[in-house]
Short mmCIF file of C-alpha atoms and ligand atoms in Angstrom, two decimals:
data_model
loop_
_atom_site.label_atom_id
_atom_site.label_comp_id
_atom_site.label_asym_id
_atom_site.label_seq_id
_atom_site.Cartn_x
_atom_site.Cartn_y
_atom_site.Cartn_z
CA SER A 24 -25.63 46.36 90.01
CA GLN A 25 -25.08 45.76 86.31
CA SER A 26 -24.89 48.12 83.36
CA TYR A 27 -25.57 47.66 79.65
CA LYS A 28 -25.71 49.74 76.52
CA ILE A 29 -29.16 48.33 75.65
CA VAL A 30 -31.58 46.49 77.89
CA VAL A 31 -34.54 44.69 76.33
CA VAL A 32 -37.43 43.71 78.61
CA GLY A 33 -39.24 40.62 77.30
CA GLY A 34 -37.88 37.82 75.11
CA GLY A 35 -40.99 37.25 73.02
CA ALA A 36 -41.45 38.04 69.33
CA GLY A 37 -40.52 41.73 69.67
CA GLY A 38 -37.81 41.54 72.33
CA CYS A 39 -36.02 38.61 70.77
CA SER A 40 -35.98 40.04 67.25
CA VAL A 41 -34.81 43.51 68.31
CA ALA A 42 -32.15 42.06 70.64
CA ALA A 43 -30.90 39.88 67.80
CA LYS A 44 -30.43 42.91 65.54
CA PHE A 45 -28.46 44.87 68.16
CA SER A 46 -26.42 41.86 69.26
CA SER A 47 -24.93 41.50 65.83
CA LEU A 48 -24.10 45.21 65.75
CA LEU A 49 -22.59 45.62 69.24
CA PRO A 50 -19.81 43.77 71.10
CA LYS A 51 -20.64 40.73 73.25
CA ASN A 52 -22.86 41.38 76.28
CA HIS A 53 -23.54 45.02 75.46
CA VAL A 54 -27.15 43.94 75.08
CA ALA A 55 -29.09 42.32 77.95
CA ILE A 56 -32.49 40.64 77.73
CA ILE A 57 -34.67 40.28 80.78
CA GLU A 58 -37.02 37.31 80.34
CA PRO A 59 -38.17 34.87 83.05
CA ASN A 60 -39.54 32.00 80.93
CA ASP A 61 -37.72 28.79 79.94
CA THR A 62 -39.75 28.34 76.77
CA HIS A 63 -40.38 30.73 73.91
CA TYR A 64 -43.72 30.03 72.25
CA TYR A 65 -44.75 30.73 68.69
CA GLN A 66 -48.25 31.70 69.80
CA PRO A 67 -49.80 31.88 66.30
CA MET A 68 -49.53 28.09 66.17
CA TRP A 69 -51.98 27.65 69.03
CA THR A 70 -54.90 28.16 66.63
CA MET A 71 -53.67 25.06 64.80
CA VAL A 72 -53.03 23.20 68.07
CA GLY A 73 -56.64 23.84 69.14
CA GLY A 74 -57.85 22.22 65.92
CA GLY A 75 -55.47 19.25 66.22
CA MET A 76 -53.35 20.27 63.19
CA LYS A 77 -50.18 20.76 65.27
CA LYS A 78 -48.97 19.56 68.65
CA LEU A 79 -48.41 22.07 71.46
CA GLU A 80 -44.75 20.94 71.73
CA GLN A 81 -44.18 22.10 68.14
CA SER A 82 -45.01 25.66 69.14
CA GLY A 83 -42.26 25.98 71.78
CA ARG A 84 -38.46 26.12 71.76
CA PRO A 85 -36.06 26.50 74.69
CA MET A 86 -35.54 30.22 75.38
CA SER A 87 -31.79 29.54 75.56
CA GLU A 88 -31.83 28.50 71.90
CA VAL A 89 -33.75 31.48 70.53
CA LEU A 90 -32.22 34.38 72.44
CA PRO A 91 -29.17 35.85 70.67
CA LYS A 92 -25.92 34.18 71.80
CA ASN A 93 -24.09 37.49 71.87
CA ALA A 94 -26.46 39.00 74.44
CA ARG A 95 -26.63 38.50 78.22
CA TRP A 96 -29.81 36.68 79.26
CA ILE A 97 -31.06 37.81 82.67
CA LYS A 98 -33.51 35.05 83.52
CA GLU A 99 -35.79 37.08 85.72
CA ARG A 100 -38.89 39.21 85.77
CA ALA A 101 -38.41 42.98 85.66
CA SER A 102 -40.26 44.38 88.65
CA GLU A 103 -39.91 48.17 88.71
CA PHE A 104 -38.90 50.87 86.26
CA PHE A 105 -37.08 54.10 87.14
CA PRO A 106 -37.02 55.80 83.75
CA LYS A 107 -35.67 59.14 85.01
CA GLU A 108 -32.64 57.33 86.42
CA ASN A 109 -32.07 55.02 83.45
CA ARG A 110 -32.44 51.94 85.59
CA LEU A 111 -34.80 49.15 86.53
CA VAL A 112 -34.96 46.55 89.25
CA THR A 113 -35.61 42.83 88.80
CA ALA A 114 -37.74 40.56 90.99
CA SER A 115 -34.64 39.41 92.92
CA GLY A 116 -33.73 43.03 93.61
CA GLU A 117 -30.91 43.31 91.07
CA GLU A 118 -30.32 46.87 89.77
CA ILE A 119 -29.92 47.09 86.02
CA HIS A 120 -28.66 50.31 84.44
CA TYR A 121 -28.96 51.10 80.77
CA ASP A 122 -28.21 53.73 78.16
CA TYR A 123 -31.19 52.64 76.04
CA LEU A 124 -34.24 50.58 76.97
CA VAL A 125 -36.58 48.59 74.71
CA ILE A 126 -39.84 47.43 76.30
CA ALA A 127 -41.48 44.37 74.73
CA MET A 128 -43.53 42.80 77.50
CA GLY A 129 -46.56 41.64 75.53
CA LEU A 130 -50.05 41.42 77.03
CA GLN A 131 -51.34 39.83 80.18
CA LEU A 132 -54.30 37.40 80.07
CA ASP A 133 -57.03 38.26 82.58
CA TYR A 134 -59.07 35.04 82.75
CA ASP A 135 -59.86 35.78 86.41
CA LYS A 136 -61.89 38.85 85.39
CA ILE A 137 -64.57 36.37 84.31
CA LYS A 138 -66.48 34.89 87.24
CA GLY A 139 -65.99 31.14 87.48
CA LEU A 140 -62.65 31.19 85.60
CA PRO A 141 -60.04 29.84 85.56
CA GLU A 142 -61.60 27.01 87.69
CA ALA A 143 -64.20 26.13 85.04
CA PHE A 144 -61.38 25.07 82.69
CA ASN A 145 -61.28 21.91 84.81
CA THR A 146 -64.80 21.05 83.67
CA PRO A 147 -66.01 19.59 80.35
CA GLY A 148 -66.37 21.78 77.28
CA VAL A 149 -64.55 24.92 78.49
CA CYS A 150 -61.41 25.70 76.49
CA SER A 151 -59.15 28.50 75.23
CA ASN A 152 -56.56 28.63 72.46
CA TYR A 153 -54.91 31.60 74.19
CA SER A 154 -53.08 29.64 76.88
CA THR A 155 -50.77 26.62 76.88
CA LEU A 156 -52.79 25.40 79.88
CA TYR A 157 -56.13 25.27 78.10
CA VAL A 158 -55.44 24.96 74.37
CA GLY A 159 -55.46 21.16 74.58
CA LYS A 160 -59.05 21.29 75.74
CA THR A 161 -60.26 22.71 72.45
CA LEU A 162 -59.76 19.47 70.52
CA GLU A 163 -60.92 17.46 73.55
CA SER A 164 -64.16 19.48 73.66
CA LEU A 165 -64.73 18.89 69.95
CA LYS A 166 -64.13 15.16 70.33
CA ASN A 167 -66.56 14.93 73.25
CA PHE A 168 -69.17 17.20 71.67
CA LYS A 169 -72.61 15.59 71.64
CA GLU A 170 -75.21 18.27 71.08
CA GLY A 171 -75.95 21.86 71.97
CA ASN A 172 -74.38 25.28 71.67
CA ALA A 173 -70.75 25.76 70.65
CA ILE A 174 -70.04 29.31 71.78
CA PHE A 175 -66.95 31.36 70.85
CA THR A 176 -66.35 34.59 72.78
CA PHE A 177 -64.54 37.88 72.17
CA PRO A 178 -63.83 40.08 75.25
CA ASN A 179 -64.43 43.79 75.79
CA THR A 180 -60.72 44.78 75.60
CA PRO A 181 -58.10 44.98 72.86
CA ILE A 182 -56.57 41.53 72.33
CA LYS A 183 -53.65 40.01 70.45
CA CYS A 184 -54.56 38.61 67.06
CA ALA A 185 -58.13 39.89 66.91
CA GLY A 186 -58.94 37.26 64.30
CA ALA A 187 -57.99 34.27 66.46
CA PRO A 188 -61.34 33.90 68.29
CA GLN A 189 -63.03 33.45 64.92
CA LYS A 190 -60.36 31.14 63.58
CA ALA A 191 -61.05 28.80 66.53
CA MET A 192 -64.72 28.87 65.56
CA TYR A 193 -64.29 28.17 61.83
CA ILE A 194 -61.95 25.26 62.51
CA SER A 195 -64.36 23.85 65.11
CA GLU A 196 -67.31 24.24 62.77
CA GLU A 197 -65.50 22.27 60.08
CA TYR A 198 -64.50 19.63 62.65
CA LEU A 199 -68.13 19.15 63.67
CA ARG A 200 -69.17 18.86 60.02
CA LYS A 201 -66.45 16.31 59.23
CA HIS A 202 -67.47 14.23 62.24
CA ASN A 203 -71.18 14.26 61.41
CA LYS A 204 -72.12 16.33 64.44
CA ARG A 205 -72.82 19.65 62.75
CA ASP A 206 -76.61 19.18 62.65
CA LYS A 207 -76.58 18.71 66.42
CA ALA A 208 -74.59 21.89 66.97
CA ASN A 209 -75.58 25.50 67.20
CA VAL A 210 -72.38 27.43 66.44
CA MET A 211 -72.30 31.02 67.65
CA PHE A 212 -69.90 33.94 67.94
CA ASN A 213 -70.70 36.09 70.98
CA THR A 214 -68.55 39.17 70.62
CA SER A 215 -68.20 42.37 72.62
CA LEU A 216 -67.54 44.20 69.37
CA GLY A 217 -70.17 45.65 67.06
CA ALA A 218 -68.65 44.30 63.84
CA ILE A 219 -67.09 41.04 62.73
CA PHE A 220 -63.76 42.66 61.74
CA GLY A 221 -62.32 46.17 61.78
CA VAL A 222 -61.40 46.39 58.10
CA LYS A 223 -64.27 46.63 55.62
CA LYS A 224 -62.77 44.46 52.89
CA TYR A 225 -62.23 41.49 55.22
CA ALA A 226 -65.40 42.10 57.24
CA GLU A 227 -67.42 41.66 54.04
CA ALA A 228 -65.65 38.38 53.26
CA LEU A 229 -66.18 37.09 56.81
CA GLU A 230 -69.85 38.08 56.83
CA LYS A 231 -70.28 35.78 53.84
CA VAL A 232 -68.44 32.96 55.59
CA VAL A 233 -70.62 33.06 58.73
CA LYS A 234 -73.76 33.24 56.62
CA GLU A 235 -72.81 30.33 54.35
CA ARG A 236 -71.88 28.20 57.32
CA ASN A 237 -74.94 29.00 59.36
CA ILE A 238 -73.08 30.57 62.26
CA ALA A 239 -75.02 32.95 64.52
CA VAL A 240 -73.26 36.20 65.39
CA ASN A 241 -74.34 38.02 68.55
CA PHE A 242 -72.76 41.47 68.71
CA ARG A 243 -72.10 43.44 71.90
CA HIS A 244 -72.24 40.31 74.08
CA GLU A 245 -69.49 40.21 76.74
CA LEU A 246 -68.80 37.00 78.66
CA VAL A 247 -68.94 37.79 82.39
CA GLU A 248 -69.53 34.41 84.07
CA VAL A 249 -69.16 30.69 83.47
CA LYS A 250 -71.35 28.30 85.50
CA PRO A 251 -69.96 24.82 84.90
CA ASP A 252 -72.50 23.08 87.14
CA THR A 253 -75.37 24.01 84.84
CA LYS A 254 -73.13 24.45 81.75
CA GLU A 255 -74.23 28.05 81.35
CA ALA A 256 -72.38 31.14 80.16
CA VAL A 257 -73.59 34.60 81.18
CA PHE A 258 -73.12 37.55 78.84
CA ARG A 259 -73.52 41.24 79.55
CA LEU A 260 -75.47 43.03 76.81
CA LEU A 261 -73.27 46.05 76.23
CA ASP A 262 -75.87 48.18 74.46
CA ASP A 263 -78.60 47.57 77.06
CA PRO A 264 -78.90 49.35 80.41
CA ALA A 265 -76.01 48.46 82.72
CA GLY A 266 -76.48 45.09 84.36
CA THR A 267 -78.64 43.45 81.70
CA THR A 268 -77.39 39.93 81.05
CA LYS A 269 -78.35 36.97 78.93
CA THR A 270 -77.59 33.36 79.77
CA PHE A 271 -76.75 30.67 77.20
CA LYS A 272 -76.41 26.94 77.73
CA TYR A 273 -73.18 25.57 76.28
CA GLU A 274 -71.87 22.20 75.22
CA MET A 275 -68.58 23.82 74.20
CA LEU A 276 -67.33 27.26 75.27
CA HIS A 277 -64.18 28.71 73.72
CA VAL A 278 -63.07 31.68 75.83
CA THR A 279 -60.90 34.52 74.60
CA PRO A 280 -59.97 36.27 77.86
CA PRO A 281 -59.88 40.00 78.52
CA MET A 282 -56.28 41.20 78.10
CA SER A 283 -54.37 44.15 79.45
CA SER A 284 -50.97 45.71 79.55
CA PRO A 285 -48.80 43.89 82.16
CA ALA A 286 -49.65 45.12 85.69
CA LEU A 287 -46.10 46.17 86.43
CA LEU A 288 -45.96 48.37 83.35
CA ARG A 289 -49.40 49.84 84.08
CA ALA A 290 -48.17 50.67 87.59
CA ASN A 291 -45.70 53.17 86.15
CA LYS A 292 -47.76 56.18 85.07
CA GLN A 293 -44.72 57.96 83.60
CA LEU A 294 -44.35 55.20 81.04
CA THR A 295 -47.96 54.55 80.09
CA ASN A 296 -51.02 56.22 78.62
CA GLU A 297 -54.47 56.35 80.24
CA ALA A 298 -55.26 52.82 79.12
CA GLY A 299 -52.02 51.50 80.62
CA TYR A 300 -50.07 50.83 77.43
CA LEU A 301 -46.46 51.96 76.92
CA GLU A 302 -46.90 55.37 75.35
CA ILE A 303 -44.77 55.60 72.21
CA ASP A 304 -44.88 57.70 69.06
CA LYS A 305 -46.92 55.84 66.45
CA SER A 306 -44.41 56.55 63.68
CA THR A 307 -40.95 56.48 65.31
CA LEU A 308 -41.78 54.00 68.14
CA GLN A 309 -39.84 56.22 70.57
CA HIS A 310 -41.33 56.86 74.00
CA VAL A 311 -43.19 60.19 74.11
CA ARG A 312 -41.52 61.33 77.37
CA PHE A 313 -38.22 59.40 77.59
CA SER A 314 -36.13 59.68 74.43
CA ASN A 315 -33.88 56.70 75.31
CA ILE A 316 -36.84 54.31 75.62
CA PHE A 317 -38.48 52.52 72.70
CA GLY A 318 -41.33 50.06 72.59
CA ILE A 319 -42.43 47.26 70.33
CA GLY A 320 -45.37 44.90 70.09
CA ASP A 321 -48.48 44.13 72.09
CA CYS A 322 -47.67 46.16 75.25
CA THR A 323 -47.52 49.45 73.35
CA SER A 324 -50.03 52.20 72.59
CA LEU A 325 -49.67 51.71 68.80
CA PRO A 326 -53.18 51.98 67.33
CA THR A 327 -52.89 48.90 65.14
CA SER A 328 -53.99 45.30 65.51
CA LYS A 329 -51.60 43.47 67.88
CA THR A 330 -49.85 40.66 65.97
CA ALA A 331 -46.45 39.06 65.37
CA ALA A 332 -46.75 40.35 61.80
CA ALA A 333 -47.03 43.89 63.17
CA VAL A 334 -43.95 43.24 65.32
CA ALA A 335 -42.11 42.20 62.14
CA GLY A 336 -43.07 45.54 60.61
CA GLN A 337 -41.87 47.38 63.72
CA ASN A 338 -38.52 45.80 64.55
CA LYS A 339 -36.45 47.47 61.84
CA ILE A 340 -38.04 50.83 62.67
CA VAL A 341 -36.91 50.46 66.30
CA PHE A 342 -33.47 49.30 65.18
CA ASP A 343 -32.92 52.10 62.64
CA ASN A 344 -34.31 54.89 64.81
CA LEU A 345 -32.39 53.78 67.90
CA ARG A 346 -29.17 53.72 65.88
CA LEU A 347 -29.92 57.21 64.56
CA LEU A 348 -30.46 58.36 68.14
CA MET A 349 -27.14 56.81 69.24
CA ASP A 350 -25.44 58.73 66.43
CA GLY A 351 -27.12 61.96 67.52
CA LYS A 352 -29.19 62.14 64.33
CA LYS A 353 -32.85 62.86 63.73
CA LEU A 354 -35.16 59.84 63.83
CA SER A 355 -36.38 59.38 60.28
CA LYS A 356 -37.87 55.89 59.99
CA LYS A 357 -41.65 55.71 60.15
CA TYR A 358 -43.92 52.74 60.91
CA ASP A 359 -47.10 52.72 58.80
CA GLY A 360 -49.11 50.48 61.15
CA TYR A 361 -48.63 47.35 59.00
CA THR A 362 -50.29 44.32 60.53
CA SER A 363 -51.58 41.03 59.24
CA CYS A 364 -54.03 38.41 60.36
CA PRO A 365 -54.23 35.07 58.58
CA LEU A 366 -57.94 34.36 59.12
CA VAL A 367 -57.96 30.59 58.97
CA THR A 368 -61.48 29.52 58.01
CA GLY A 369 -61.10 25.76 58.48
CA TYR A 370 -58.71 22.87 57.85
CA SER A 371 -57.54 24.01 54.42
CA LYS A 372 -58.49 27.63 53.74
CA CYS A 373 -57.50 31.08 54.87
CA ILE A 374 -58.26 34.75 54.23
CA LEU A 375 -54.97 36.65 54.51
CA ALA A 376 -55.79 40.11 55.89
CA GLU A 377 -53.00 42.71 55.73
CA PHE A 378 -53.59 46.40 56.44
CA ASP A 379 -52.17 49.61 57.90
CA TYR A 380 -53.12 52.29 60.46
CA ASP A 381 -55.89 53.60 58.21
CA GLY A 382 -57.44 50.16 57.77
CA LYS A 383 -56.32 50.30 54.16
CA PRO A 384 -55.54 46.80 52.77
CA LEU A 385 -51.80 46.38 52.14
CA GLU A 386 -51.67 42.97 50.50
CA THR A 387 -48.35 41.30 49.70
CA LEU A 388 -49.56 39.20 46.79
CA PRO A 389 -51.03 40.73 43.63
CA ILE A 390 -54.21 38.65 44.09
CA ASN A 391 -57.33 39.26 46.15
CA GLN A 392 -56.32 37.99 49.59
CA ALA A 393 -59.86 38.44 50.96
CA LYS A 394 -60.78 35.27 49.07
CA GLU A 395 -60.49 32.01 51.02
CA ARG A 396 -57.45 30.27 49.57
CA MET A 397 -55.47 27.08 50.09
CA THR A 398 -52.21 28.91 49.28
CA SER A 399 -52.81 31.35 52.16
CA PHE A 400 -53.56 28.41 54.44
CA PHE A 401 -50.33 26.69 53.44
CA MET A 402 -48.38 29.89 54.11
CA LYS A 403 -49.96 30.22 57.54
CA LYS A 404 -49.51 26.58 58.55
CA GLU A 405 -46.15 25.69 57.05
CA LEU A 406 -44.21 28.79 55.96
CA MET A 407 -44.93 31.25 58.79
CA PRO A 408 -43.42 29.07 61.56
CA GLN A 409 -40.21 28.71 59.54
CA LEU A 410 -40.15 32.41 58.79
CA TYR A 411 -40.58 33.09 62.49
CA TRP A 412 -37.97 30.71 63.94
CA LYS A 413 -35.34 30.96 61.24
CA LEU A 414 -35.58 34.59 60.13
CA MET A 415 -37.62 36.78 62.44
CA LEU A 416 -36.11 35.72 65.77
CA ASN A 417 -32.64 36.21 64.29
CA GLY A 418 -33.51 39.75 63.28
CA TRP A 419 -33.66 38.97 59.56
CA TRP A 420 -37.36 39.45 58.83
CA ASN A 421 -38.82 42.94 58.71
CA GLY A 422 -42.21 42.05 57.30
CA PRO A 423 -43.17 41.60 53.67
CA SER A 424 -43.06 45.25 52.51
CA THR A 425 -40.09 44.71 50.16
CA ILE A 426 -41.70 41.62 48.63
CA ARG A 427 -44.95 43.56 48.24
CA LYS A 428 -43.24 46.42 46.42
CA ILE A 429 -41.52 44.02 43.99
CA LEU A 430 -44.69 42.03 43.29
CA HIS A 431 -46.69 45.21 42.73
CA LEU A 432 -44.16 46.87 40.39
CA GLY A 433 -45.99 48.43 37.53
CA THR A 434 -49.48 47.67 38.82
CA GLY A 435 -49.87 51.13 40.30
CA HIS A 436 -50.96 50.05 43.77
P1 FAD B 18 -44.94 38.28 73.37
O1 FAD B 18 -44.44 37.52 72.19
O2 FAD B 18 -46.14 37.80 74.04
O3 FAD B 18 -43.72 38.38 74.39
C1 FAD B 18 -43.76 39.06 75.62
C2 FAD B 18 -42.63 38.55 76.49
O4 FAD B 18 -42.46 39.41 77.62
C3 FAD B 18 -42.91 37.16 77.05
O5 FAD B 18 -41.86 36.29 76.71
C4 FAD B 18 -43.01 37.39 78.56
O6 FAD B 18 -42.51 36.31 79.31
C5 FAD B 18 -42.16 38.64 78.74
N1 FAD B 18 -42.48 39.39 79.94
C6 FAD B 18 -43.70 39.74 80.43
N2 FAD B 18 -43.58 40.39 81.59
C7 FAD B 18 -42.25 40.48 81.85
C8 FAD B 18 -41.48 41.04 82.91
N3 FAD B 18 -42.06 41.63 83.95
N4 FAD B 18 -40.15 40.95 82.85
C9 FAD B 18 -39.54 40.36 81.80
N5 FAD B 18 -40.21 39.79 80.78
C10 FAD B 18 -41.55 39.86 80.80
N6 FAD B 18 -49.83 36.98 65.35
C11 FAD B 18 -49.70 36.92 63.99
O7 FAD B 18 -48.95 37.71 63.42
N7 FAD B 18 -50.36 36.01 63.24
C12 FAD B 18 -51.18 35.10 63.82
O8 FAD B 18 -51.76 34.27 63.12
C13 FAD B 18 -51.35 35.12 65.24
N8 FAD B 18 -52.16 34.24 65.86
C14 FAD B 18 -52.23 34.22 67.23
C15 FAD B 18 -53.02 33.26 67.84
C16 FAD B 18 -53.07 33.16 69.22
C17 FAD B 18 -53.94 32.10 69.86
C18 FAD B 18 -52.29 34.05 70.02
C19 FAD B 18 -52.29 33.93 71.51
C20 FAD B 18 -51.53 35.03 69.40
C21 FAD B 18 -51.49 35.13 68.01
N9 FAD B 18 -50.73 36.11 67.36
C22 FAD B 18 -50.62 36.10 65.98
C23 FAD B 18 -50.19 37.26 68.12
C24 FAD B 18 -48.70 37.19 68.43
O9 FAD B 18 -48.37 35.98 69.07
C25 FAD B 18 -48.32 38.38 69.31
O10 FAD B 18 -48.85 39.57 68.76
C26 FAD B 18 -46.82 38.52 69.44
O11 FAD B 18 -46.27 37.40 70.10
C27 FAD B 18 -46.46 39.81 70.17
O12 FAD B 18 -45.10 39.89 70.46
P2 FAD B 18 -44.60 40.65 71.77
O13 FAD B 18 -43.12 40.55 71.75
O14 FAD B 18 -45.23 41.98 71.85
O15 FAD B 18 -45.21 39.80 72.98
C1 UQ1 B 19 -45.71 37.81 59.25
O1 UQ1 B 19 -44.73 38.47 58.91
C2 UQ1 B 19 -45.70 37.15 60.52
O2 UQ1 B 19 -44.62 37.25 61.34
C3 UQ1 B 19 -43.63 36.35 61.16
C4 UQ1 B 19 -46.81 36.43 60.93
O3 UQ1 B 19 -46.80 35.89 62.17
C5 UQ1 B 19 -46.84 34.60 62.31
C6 UQ1 B 19 -47.96 36.31 60.08
O4 UQ1 B 19 -48.93 35.65 60.46
C7 UQ1 B 19 -47.95 36.96 58.79
C8 UQ1 B 19 -49.13 36.79 57.91
C9 UQ1 B 19 -46.85 37.72 58.39
C10 UQ1 B 19 -46.84 38.45 57.08
C11 UQ1 B 19 -46.02 37.77 56.04
C12 UQ1 B 19 -46.38 37.52 54.76
C13 UQ1 B 19 -45.41 36.84 53.85
C14 UQ1 B 19 -47.70 37.88 54.22
#
């Protein structure tokens, strides 16, 4: 059995950035990170990979290079938590004891909840930017597109980067136009939701975009089955009596899978809420029942949109509050729900949504970010990856709130 001051579960955006902060504060190997994967992916780049603007290889780096050198990397999967005993067990049966635990396990993709998947990914036209396995098929499907429906789905669960299903669609729509196939295509967004976006300001901007570009939006349509033999996709109509479905032919089908909190986390009812997410205080990010446990990112109950930008806004809160706890002081740092979604609308433009828990826009730049802009696109495509690899993963990026305050000095908002 091993013992550490701080154990971090998950070496993704949240785990890596929090571990980096504590590793520079504490002596060598006082922090351990449990993470089974060899490669750390910058997932936001997959939207660009799907459109052929970046290569998949550019989105990954060896885990060994991004995890903090001063921390012990336990290259395993955590398999069971014993929060009352301040310990957990890994897949190989190793016992790990901790004083403090940070859980950053992300979300699990549930492609198999859709009948016919994942097998149908081996057939023409079915693709998904959400997985390294299927993101390459997005561009392939666009290249091979002849005529018919190009359908983009949004599942009936919370997902990471709620804007990404639409980004895939806007890029694809522009691709089809550029390659003189747009008049043969019927582009549609079949979403389980009842609105195009959760924040009014950006929803209004996106409603204009879909209208201008002749994209059909079908609300409350949940993908339940893919039939590759007949190239049909079956949707459940969520507002109709249970069981009512509607079938669409597809030439291209971009699937955003249902997602859930990782099964192993959900299995521990002491740690999670009804929906299975790690139950933490929305301001302090401390667990509601175990004071020495904190959470960050997609696996948590935080009622904000799940993004890397949100993780950037959370990591200093976890760091500061956990240090206060170690010093026996009152937790005083509060997360405001900051999140951001760069809504890429094609090969050169982007709406840069930023907002808080109340759905109130919290824009960094003193310009209207709901407008499609090339500057926002450039930030998303070129600056964000640098910001992520060089600053965020080293614990040096806490989101743009300081920049926002400076740029808004004197403007009164
Ligand atoms: P992750 O980064 O997913 O990391 C979770 C880690 O936990 C993984 O490394 C995993 O291996 C590990 N893990 C899981 N189970 C275990 C276990 N049992 N034991 C140990 N380790 C475990 N965000 C933005 O801000 N802007 C964007 O434009 C954007 N676009 C996106 C586009 C796409 C297509 C996708 C997929 C995501 C996008 N995101 C975007 C979202 C962003 O990638 C996530 O919100 C972010 O990575 C969440 O960080 P996390 O640490 O919570 O989870
Ligand atoms: C951000 O901080 C971040 O994390 C590094 C992202 O993930 C890739 C983002 O997409 C965005 C938009 C932000 C917010 C940063 C600025 C400068 C607006």
